[in-house]
mmCIF file of C-alpha atoms in Angstrom:
data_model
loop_
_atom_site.group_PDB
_atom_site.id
_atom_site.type_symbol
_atom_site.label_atom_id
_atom_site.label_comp_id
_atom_site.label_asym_id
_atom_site.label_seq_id
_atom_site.Cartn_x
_atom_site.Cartn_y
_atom_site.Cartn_z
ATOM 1 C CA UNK A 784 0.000 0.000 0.000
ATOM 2 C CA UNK A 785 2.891 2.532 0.667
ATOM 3 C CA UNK A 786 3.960 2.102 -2.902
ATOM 4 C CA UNK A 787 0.747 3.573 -4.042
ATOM 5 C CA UNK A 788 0.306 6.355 -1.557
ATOM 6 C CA UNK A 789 3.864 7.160 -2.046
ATOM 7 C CA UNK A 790 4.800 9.621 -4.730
ATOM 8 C CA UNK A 791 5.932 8.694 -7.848
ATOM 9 C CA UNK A 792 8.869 9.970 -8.902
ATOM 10 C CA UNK A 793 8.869 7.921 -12.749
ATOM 11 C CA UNK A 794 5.648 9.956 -14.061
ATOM 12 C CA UNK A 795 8.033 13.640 -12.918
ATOM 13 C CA UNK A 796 11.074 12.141 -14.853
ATOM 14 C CA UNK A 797 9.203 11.610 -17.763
ATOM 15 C CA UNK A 798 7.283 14.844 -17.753
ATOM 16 C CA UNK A 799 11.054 16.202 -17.468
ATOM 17 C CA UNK A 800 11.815 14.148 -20.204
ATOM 18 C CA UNK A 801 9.359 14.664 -22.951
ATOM 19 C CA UNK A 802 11.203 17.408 -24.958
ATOM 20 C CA UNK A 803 14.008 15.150 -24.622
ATOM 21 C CA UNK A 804 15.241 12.873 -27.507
ATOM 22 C CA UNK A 805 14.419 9.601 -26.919
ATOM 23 C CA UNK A 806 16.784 7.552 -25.461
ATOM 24 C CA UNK A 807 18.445 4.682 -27.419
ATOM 25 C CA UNK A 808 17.914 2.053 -24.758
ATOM 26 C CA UNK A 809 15.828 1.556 -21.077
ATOM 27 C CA UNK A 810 17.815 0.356 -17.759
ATOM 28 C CA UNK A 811 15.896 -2.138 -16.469
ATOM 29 C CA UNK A 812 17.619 -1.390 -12.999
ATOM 30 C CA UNK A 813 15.411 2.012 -13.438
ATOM 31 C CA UNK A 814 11.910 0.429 -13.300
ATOM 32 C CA UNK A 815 10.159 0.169 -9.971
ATOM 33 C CA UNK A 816 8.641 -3.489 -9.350
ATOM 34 C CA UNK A 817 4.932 -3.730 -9.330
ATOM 35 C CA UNK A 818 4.088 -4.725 -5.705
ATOM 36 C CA UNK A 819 2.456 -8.478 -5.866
ATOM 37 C CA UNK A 820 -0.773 -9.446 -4.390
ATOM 38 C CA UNK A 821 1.031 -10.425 -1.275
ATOM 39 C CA UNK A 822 2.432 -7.489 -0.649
ATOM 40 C CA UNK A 823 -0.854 -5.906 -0.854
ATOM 41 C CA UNK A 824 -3.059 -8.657 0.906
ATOM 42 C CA UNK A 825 0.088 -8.050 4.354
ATOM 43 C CA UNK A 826 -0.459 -4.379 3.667
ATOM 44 C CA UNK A 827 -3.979 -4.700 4.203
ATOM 45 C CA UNK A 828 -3.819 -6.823 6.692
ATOM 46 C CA UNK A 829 -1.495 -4.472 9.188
ATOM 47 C CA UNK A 830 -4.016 -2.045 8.699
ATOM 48 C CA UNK A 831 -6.814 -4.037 9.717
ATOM 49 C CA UNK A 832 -5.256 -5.282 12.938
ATOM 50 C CA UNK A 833 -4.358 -1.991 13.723
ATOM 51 C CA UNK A 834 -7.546 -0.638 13.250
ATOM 52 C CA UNK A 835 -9.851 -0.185 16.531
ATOM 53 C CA UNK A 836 -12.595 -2.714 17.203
ATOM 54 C CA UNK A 837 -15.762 -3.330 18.733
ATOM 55 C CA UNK A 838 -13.679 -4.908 21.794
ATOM 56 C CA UNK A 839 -11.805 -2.219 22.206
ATOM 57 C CA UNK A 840 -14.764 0.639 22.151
ATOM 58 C CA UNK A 841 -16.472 -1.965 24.561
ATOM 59 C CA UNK A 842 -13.137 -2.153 26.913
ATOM 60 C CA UNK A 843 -12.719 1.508 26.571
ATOM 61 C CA UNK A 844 -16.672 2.343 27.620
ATOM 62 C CA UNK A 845 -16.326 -0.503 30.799
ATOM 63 C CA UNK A 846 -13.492 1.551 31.839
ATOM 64 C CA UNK A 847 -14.675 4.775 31.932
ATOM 65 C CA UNK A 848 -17.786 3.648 33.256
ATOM 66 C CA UNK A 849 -15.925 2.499 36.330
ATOM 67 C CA UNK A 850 -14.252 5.370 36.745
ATOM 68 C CA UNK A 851 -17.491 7.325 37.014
ATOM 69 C CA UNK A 852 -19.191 4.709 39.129
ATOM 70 C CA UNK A 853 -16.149 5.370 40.860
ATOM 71 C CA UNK A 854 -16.057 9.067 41.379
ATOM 72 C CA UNK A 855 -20.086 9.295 41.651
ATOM 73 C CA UNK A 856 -19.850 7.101 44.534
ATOM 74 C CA UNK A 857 -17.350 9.015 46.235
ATOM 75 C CA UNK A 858 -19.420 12.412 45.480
ATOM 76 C CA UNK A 859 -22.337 11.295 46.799
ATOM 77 C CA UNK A 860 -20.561 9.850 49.762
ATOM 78 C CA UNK A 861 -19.439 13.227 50.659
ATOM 79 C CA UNK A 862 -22.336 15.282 49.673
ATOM 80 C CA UNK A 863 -24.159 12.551 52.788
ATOM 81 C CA UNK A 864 -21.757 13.268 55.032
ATOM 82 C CA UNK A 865 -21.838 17.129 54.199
ATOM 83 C CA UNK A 866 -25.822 16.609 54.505
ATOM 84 C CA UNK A 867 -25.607 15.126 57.982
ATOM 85 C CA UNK A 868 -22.852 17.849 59.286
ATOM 86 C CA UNK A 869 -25.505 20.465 58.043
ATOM 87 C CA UNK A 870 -28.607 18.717 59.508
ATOM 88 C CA UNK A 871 -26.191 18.607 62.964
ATOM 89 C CA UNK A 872 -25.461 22.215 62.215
ATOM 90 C CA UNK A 873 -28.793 23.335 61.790
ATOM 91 C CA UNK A 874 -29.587 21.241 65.018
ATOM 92 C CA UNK A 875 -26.970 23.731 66.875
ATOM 93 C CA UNK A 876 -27.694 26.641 65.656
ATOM 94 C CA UNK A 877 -31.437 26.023 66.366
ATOM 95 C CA UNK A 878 -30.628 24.953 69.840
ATOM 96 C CA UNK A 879 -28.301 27.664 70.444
ATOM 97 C CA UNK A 880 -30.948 30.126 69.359
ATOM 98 C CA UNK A 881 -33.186 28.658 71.751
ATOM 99 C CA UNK A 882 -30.157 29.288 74.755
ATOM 100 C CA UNK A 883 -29.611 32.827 73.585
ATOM 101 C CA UNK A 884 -33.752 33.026 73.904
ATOM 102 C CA UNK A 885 -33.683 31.903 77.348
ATOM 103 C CA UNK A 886 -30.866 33.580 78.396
ATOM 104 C CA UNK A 887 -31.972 36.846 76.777
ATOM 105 C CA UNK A 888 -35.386 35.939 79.025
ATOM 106 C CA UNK A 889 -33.685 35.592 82.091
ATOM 107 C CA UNK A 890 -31.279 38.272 81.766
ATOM 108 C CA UNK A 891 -34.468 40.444 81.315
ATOM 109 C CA UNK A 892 -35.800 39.265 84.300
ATOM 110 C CA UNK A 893 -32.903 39.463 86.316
ATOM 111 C CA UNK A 894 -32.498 42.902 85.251
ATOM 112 C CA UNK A 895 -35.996 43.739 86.639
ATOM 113 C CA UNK A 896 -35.216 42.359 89.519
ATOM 114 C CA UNK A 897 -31.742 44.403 90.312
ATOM 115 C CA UNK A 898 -34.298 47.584 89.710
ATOM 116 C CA UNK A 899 -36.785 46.552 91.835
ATOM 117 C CA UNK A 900 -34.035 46.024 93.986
ATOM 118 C CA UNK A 901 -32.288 49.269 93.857
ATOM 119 C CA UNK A 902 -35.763 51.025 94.105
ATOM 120 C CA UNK A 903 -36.824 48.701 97.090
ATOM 121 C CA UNK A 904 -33.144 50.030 98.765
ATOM 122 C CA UNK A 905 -33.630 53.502 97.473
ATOM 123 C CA UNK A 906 -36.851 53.640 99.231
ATOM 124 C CA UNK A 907 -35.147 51.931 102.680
ATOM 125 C CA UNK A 908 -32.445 54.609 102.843
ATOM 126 C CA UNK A 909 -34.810 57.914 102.506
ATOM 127 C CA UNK A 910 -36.630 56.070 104.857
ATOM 128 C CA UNK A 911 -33.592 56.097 107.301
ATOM 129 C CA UNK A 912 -33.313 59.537 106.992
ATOM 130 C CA UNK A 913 -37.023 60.649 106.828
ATOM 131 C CA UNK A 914 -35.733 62.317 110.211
ATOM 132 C CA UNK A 915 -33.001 64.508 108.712
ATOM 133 C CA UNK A 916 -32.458 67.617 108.009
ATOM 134 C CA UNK A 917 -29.827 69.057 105.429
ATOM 135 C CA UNK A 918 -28.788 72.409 106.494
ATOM 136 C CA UNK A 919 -26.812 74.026 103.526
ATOM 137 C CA UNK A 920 -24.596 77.637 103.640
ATOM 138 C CA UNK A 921 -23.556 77.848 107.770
ATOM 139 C CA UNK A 922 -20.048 79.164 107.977
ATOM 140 C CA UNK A 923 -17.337 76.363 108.971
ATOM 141 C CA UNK A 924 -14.958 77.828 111.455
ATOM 142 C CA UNK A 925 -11.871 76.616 111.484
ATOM 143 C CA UNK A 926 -11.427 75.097 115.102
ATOM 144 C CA UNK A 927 -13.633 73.128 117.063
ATOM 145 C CA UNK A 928 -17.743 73.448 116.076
ATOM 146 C CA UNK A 929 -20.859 72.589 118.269
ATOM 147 C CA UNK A 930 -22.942 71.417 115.528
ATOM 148 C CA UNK A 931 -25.801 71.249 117.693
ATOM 149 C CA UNK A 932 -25.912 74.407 120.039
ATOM 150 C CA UNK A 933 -25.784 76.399 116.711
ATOM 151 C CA UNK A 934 -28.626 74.210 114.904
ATOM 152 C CA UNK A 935 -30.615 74.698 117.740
ATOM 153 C CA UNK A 936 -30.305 78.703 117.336
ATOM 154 C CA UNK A 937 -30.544 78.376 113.546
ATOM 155 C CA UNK A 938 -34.051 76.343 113.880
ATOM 156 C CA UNK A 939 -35.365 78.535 117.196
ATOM 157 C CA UNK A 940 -35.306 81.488 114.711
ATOM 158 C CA UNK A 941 -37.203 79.529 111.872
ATOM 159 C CA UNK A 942 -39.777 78.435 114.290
ATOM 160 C CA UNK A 943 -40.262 81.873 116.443
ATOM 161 C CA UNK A 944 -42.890 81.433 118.926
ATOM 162 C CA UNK A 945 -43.504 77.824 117.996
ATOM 163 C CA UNK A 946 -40.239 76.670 118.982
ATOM 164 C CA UNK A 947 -40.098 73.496 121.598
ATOM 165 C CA UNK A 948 -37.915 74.213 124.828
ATOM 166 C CA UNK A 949 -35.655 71.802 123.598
ATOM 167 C CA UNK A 950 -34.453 69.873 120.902
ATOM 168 C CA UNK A 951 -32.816 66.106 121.163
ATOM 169 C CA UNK A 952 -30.799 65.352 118.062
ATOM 170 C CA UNK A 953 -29.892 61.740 117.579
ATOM 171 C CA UNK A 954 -26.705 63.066 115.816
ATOM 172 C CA UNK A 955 -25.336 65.849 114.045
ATOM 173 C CA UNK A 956 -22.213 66.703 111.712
ATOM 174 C CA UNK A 957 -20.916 68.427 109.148
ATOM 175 C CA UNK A 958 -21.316 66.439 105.676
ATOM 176 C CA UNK A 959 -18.052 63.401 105.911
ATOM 177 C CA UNK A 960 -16.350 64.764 102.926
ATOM 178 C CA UNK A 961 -12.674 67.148 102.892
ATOM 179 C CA UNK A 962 -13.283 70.794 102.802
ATOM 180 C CA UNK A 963 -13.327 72.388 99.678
ATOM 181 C CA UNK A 964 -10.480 74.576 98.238
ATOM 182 C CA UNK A 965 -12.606 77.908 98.055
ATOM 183 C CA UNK A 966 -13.628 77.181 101.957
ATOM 184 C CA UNK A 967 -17.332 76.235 101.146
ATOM 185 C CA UNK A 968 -18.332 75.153 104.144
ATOM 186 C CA UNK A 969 -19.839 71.671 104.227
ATOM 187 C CA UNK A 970 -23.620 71.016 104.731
ATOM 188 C CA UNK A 971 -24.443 70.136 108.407
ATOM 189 C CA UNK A 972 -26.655 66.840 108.620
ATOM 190 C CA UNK A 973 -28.940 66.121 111.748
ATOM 191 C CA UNK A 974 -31.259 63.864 112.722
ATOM 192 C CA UNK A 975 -34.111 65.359 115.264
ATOM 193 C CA UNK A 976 -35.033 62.406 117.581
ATOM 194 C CA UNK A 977 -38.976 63.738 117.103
ATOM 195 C CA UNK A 978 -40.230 63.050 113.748
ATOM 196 C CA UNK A 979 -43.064 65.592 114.077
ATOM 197 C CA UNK A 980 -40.578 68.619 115.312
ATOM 198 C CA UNK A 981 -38.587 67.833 112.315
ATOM 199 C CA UNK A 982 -41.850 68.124 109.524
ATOM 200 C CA UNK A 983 -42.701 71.167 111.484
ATOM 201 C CA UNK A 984 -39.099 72.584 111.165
ATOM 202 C CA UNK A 985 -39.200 71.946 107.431
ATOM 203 C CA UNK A 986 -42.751 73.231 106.442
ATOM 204 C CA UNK A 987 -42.001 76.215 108.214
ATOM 205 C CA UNK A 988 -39.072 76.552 106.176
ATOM 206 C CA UNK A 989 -40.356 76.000 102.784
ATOM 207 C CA UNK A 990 -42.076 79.461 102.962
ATOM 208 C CA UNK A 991 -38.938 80.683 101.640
ATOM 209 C CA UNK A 992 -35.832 79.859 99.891
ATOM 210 C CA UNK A 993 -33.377 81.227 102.306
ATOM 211 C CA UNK A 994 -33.181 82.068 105.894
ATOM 212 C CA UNK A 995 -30.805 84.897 107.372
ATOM 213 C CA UNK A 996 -27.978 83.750 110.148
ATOM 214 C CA UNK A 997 -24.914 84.429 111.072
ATOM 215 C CA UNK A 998 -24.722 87.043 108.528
ATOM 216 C CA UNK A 999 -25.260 83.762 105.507
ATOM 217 C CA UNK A 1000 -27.960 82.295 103.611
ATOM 218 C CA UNK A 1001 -28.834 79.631 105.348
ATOM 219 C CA UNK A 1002 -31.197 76.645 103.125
ATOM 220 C CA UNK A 1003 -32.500 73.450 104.757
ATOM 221 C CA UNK A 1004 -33.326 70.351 102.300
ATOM 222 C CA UNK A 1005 -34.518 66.982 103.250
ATOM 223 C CA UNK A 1006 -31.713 64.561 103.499
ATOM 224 C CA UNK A 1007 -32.657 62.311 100.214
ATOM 225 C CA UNK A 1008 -30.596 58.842 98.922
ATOM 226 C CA UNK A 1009 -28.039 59.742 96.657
ATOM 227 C CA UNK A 1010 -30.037 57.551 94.257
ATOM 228 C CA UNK A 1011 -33.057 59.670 94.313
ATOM 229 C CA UNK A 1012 -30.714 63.013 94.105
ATOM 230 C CA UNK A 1013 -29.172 61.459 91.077
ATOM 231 C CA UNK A 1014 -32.497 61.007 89.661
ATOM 232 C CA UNK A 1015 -33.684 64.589 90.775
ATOM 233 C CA UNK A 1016 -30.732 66.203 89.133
ATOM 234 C CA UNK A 1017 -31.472 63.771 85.464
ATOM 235 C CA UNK A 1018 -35.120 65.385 85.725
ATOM 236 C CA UNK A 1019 -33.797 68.801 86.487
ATOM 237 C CA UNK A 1020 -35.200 69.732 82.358
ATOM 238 C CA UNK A 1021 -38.398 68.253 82.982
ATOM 239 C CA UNK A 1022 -38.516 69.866 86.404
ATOM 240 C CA UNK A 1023 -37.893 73.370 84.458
ATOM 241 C CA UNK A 1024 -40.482 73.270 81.797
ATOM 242 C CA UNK A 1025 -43.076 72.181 84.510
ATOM 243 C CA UNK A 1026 -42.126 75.725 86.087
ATOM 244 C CA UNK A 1027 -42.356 77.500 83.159
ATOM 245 C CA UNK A 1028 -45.411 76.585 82.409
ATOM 246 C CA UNK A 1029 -46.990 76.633 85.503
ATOM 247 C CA UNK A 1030 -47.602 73.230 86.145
ATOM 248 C CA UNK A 1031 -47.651 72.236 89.696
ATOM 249 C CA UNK A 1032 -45.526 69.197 90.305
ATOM 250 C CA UNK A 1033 -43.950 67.159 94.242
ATOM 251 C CA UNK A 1034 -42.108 64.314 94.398
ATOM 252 C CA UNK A 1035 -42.989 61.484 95.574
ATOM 253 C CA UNK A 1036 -41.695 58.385 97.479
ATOM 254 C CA UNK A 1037 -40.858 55.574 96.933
ATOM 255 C CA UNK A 1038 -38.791 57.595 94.193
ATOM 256 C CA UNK A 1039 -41.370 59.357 91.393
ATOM 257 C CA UNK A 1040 -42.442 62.828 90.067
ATOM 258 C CA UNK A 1041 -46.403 64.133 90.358
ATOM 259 C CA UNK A 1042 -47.359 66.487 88.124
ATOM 260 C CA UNK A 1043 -50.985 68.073 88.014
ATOM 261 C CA UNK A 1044 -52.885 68.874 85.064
ATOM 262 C CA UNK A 1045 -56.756 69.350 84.294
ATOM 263 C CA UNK A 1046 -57.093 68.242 87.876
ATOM 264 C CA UNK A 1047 -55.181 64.886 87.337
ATOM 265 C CA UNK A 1048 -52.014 63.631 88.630
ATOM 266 C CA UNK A 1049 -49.662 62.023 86.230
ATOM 267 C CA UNK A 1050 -46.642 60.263 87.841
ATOM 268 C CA UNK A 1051 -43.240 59.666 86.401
ATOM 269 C CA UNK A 1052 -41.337 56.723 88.158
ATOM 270 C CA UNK A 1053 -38.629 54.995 85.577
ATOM 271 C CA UNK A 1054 -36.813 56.720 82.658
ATOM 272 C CA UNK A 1055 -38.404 55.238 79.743
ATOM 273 C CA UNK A 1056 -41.590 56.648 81.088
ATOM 274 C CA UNK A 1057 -40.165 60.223 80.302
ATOM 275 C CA UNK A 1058 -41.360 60.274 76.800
ATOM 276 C CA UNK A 1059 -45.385 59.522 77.806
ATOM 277 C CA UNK A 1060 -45.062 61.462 80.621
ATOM 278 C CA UNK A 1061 -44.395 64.684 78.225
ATOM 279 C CA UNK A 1062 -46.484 63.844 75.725
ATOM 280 C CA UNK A 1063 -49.497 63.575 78.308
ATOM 281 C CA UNK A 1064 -48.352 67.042 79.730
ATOM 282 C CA UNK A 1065 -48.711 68.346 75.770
ATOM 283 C CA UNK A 1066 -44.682 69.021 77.060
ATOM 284 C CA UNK A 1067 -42.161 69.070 73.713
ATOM 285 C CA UNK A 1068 -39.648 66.274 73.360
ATOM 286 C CA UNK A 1069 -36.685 66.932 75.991
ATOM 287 C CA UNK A 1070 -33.622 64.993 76.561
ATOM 288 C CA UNK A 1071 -32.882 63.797 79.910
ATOM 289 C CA UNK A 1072 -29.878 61.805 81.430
ATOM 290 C CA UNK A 1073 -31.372 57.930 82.019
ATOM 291 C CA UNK A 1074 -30.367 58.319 86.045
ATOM 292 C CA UNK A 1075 -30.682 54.447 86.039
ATOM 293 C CA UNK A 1076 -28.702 52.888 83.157
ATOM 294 C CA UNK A 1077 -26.662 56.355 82.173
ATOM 295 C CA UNK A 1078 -26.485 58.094 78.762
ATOM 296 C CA UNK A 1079 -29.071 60.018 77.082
ATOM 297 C CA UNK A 1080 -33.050 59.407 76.490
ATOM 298 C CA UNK A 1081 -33.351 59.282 73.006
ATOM 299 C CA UNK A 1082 -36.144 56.577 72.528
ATOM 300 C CA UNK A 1083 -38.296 54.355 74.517
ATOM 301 C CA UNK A 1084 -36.591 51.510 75.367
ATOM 302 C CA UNK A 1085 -38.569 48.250 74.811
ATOM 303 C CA UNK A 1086 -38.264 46.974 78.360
ATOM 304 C CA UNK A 1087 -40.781 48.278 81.021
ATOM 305 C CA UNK A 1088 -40.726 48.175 84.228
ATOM 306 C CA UNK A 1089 -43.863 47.255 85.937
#
């Protein structure tokens, strides 16, 4: 077969040739051999046996298959396992969801609690001092004081003609912090041992601001929790536009503010309350310190506290 799908060079010589003369005589070494049938038939055989056959398409097709079978089987082994480690995910993540409910529950709770709590002690401290009396602007001198000879002067002149012939304090001292560096003097706290002369102390001196002694304005205060004066002072805004618009308000105890309008009073106990409590009041928005948690009240918080 090569012989005839070879080239053949005879058919260029002679085209090369043909204006040639002829020449005399042929070589005989020159002429190619015609191939035999034998030649042909081995030729033809080669090419058969190399040829691919059915077998070999068949072999070819069992082999791949298996390789497939192969790497489907691992696939889906691994997309089952990655099934059941997302199906024990999912199991966590729900359950852990479920914790973080709980927890979120009880922390809620808990918190509720701790403020019922701090109102509960808030309450029991003004209650231990429902007896005393916060006297604010008597010089200090610098030696040795009776605290209680002058107190007794200082509330003889409040009082006048209704003044006892004596007066029993329980205690009496000058507030336990260090002096301050412009020498204002420290507020004097007593307790009166009658709860009745002390009211009648104070309401006598709520008909004004300031009293005259000693040559200094002299203010008594009730002795409050420094919880509630914390609270006092974060309410100091509301306090204000209540004044300015002539809205009588009091405070109230266990800790709250009372304020009066159209002959109803409206009370203001916890901080997220503050934004009801000014709408009722037709009061504009105002921001006040939350005395409880700290920072400002810019929205109602979703907790409430019953």
């Amino acid at each position: 077969m090569d012989r005839y799908l070879a080239p053949s060079t005879a058919g260029h010589h002679e085209a090369a040739g043909a204006n040639m003369a002829d020449s005399p005589t042929r070589s005989l070494s020159s002429e190619q051999a015609e191939p035999s049938l034998a030649d042909i038939s081995a030729d033809i055989r080669a090419l058969a046996a190399a040829m691919v056959t059915k077998e070999d398409m068949r072999a070819l097709s069992d082999t791949l298959h298996a390789a497939i079978r192969t790497e489907v089987t691992s696939l889906r082994a691994e997309l089952t396992a990655q099934a059941t480690r997302m199906q024990v995910a999912e199991s966590n993540v729900q359950a852990m969801g479920d914790r973080l409910e709980a927890t979120n529950t009880a922390i809620h709770r808990q918190g509720n609690i701790l403020l019922q709590l701090r109102r509960q002690t808030e309450d029991l401290d003004n209650r231990g001092r429902r007896s005393n009396i916060r006297v604010r602007g008597l010089p200090e001198p610098e030696g040795n004081e009776d605290v209680e000879a002058t107190l007794q002067m200082l509330f003889r002149d409040i009082l006048g003609a209704e003044a006892p012939e004596s007066m029993v304090f329980d205690r009496a001292h000058r507030a336990a912090r260090a002096r301050a560096t412009d020498n204002t003097p420290r507020d004097i706290i007593c307790c009166l041992h009658a709860y009745k002369l002390k009211e009648k102390i104070m309401n006598k001196a709520r008909s004004r601001p300031t009293w005259r002694f000693r040559d200094a304005e002299v203010a008594l205060y009730q002795d409050l929790s420094p919880l509630t004066l914390e609270a006092r002072r974060a309410l100091r805004p509301v306090t204000t536009l209540l004044r300015d618009r002539g809205i009588p308000y009091k405070w109230g105890f266990p800790f709250m503010l009372l304020a009066r309008h159209h002959d109803e009073w409206f009370p203001l106990r916890w901080p997220e309350e503050v934004p009801r409590f000014l709408q009722r009041l037709n009061l504009p928005p105002t921001e006040v310190t939350d005395w409880i948690l700290g920072g400002a009240l810019t929205h109602l918080r979703s907790a409430h506290i019953c």
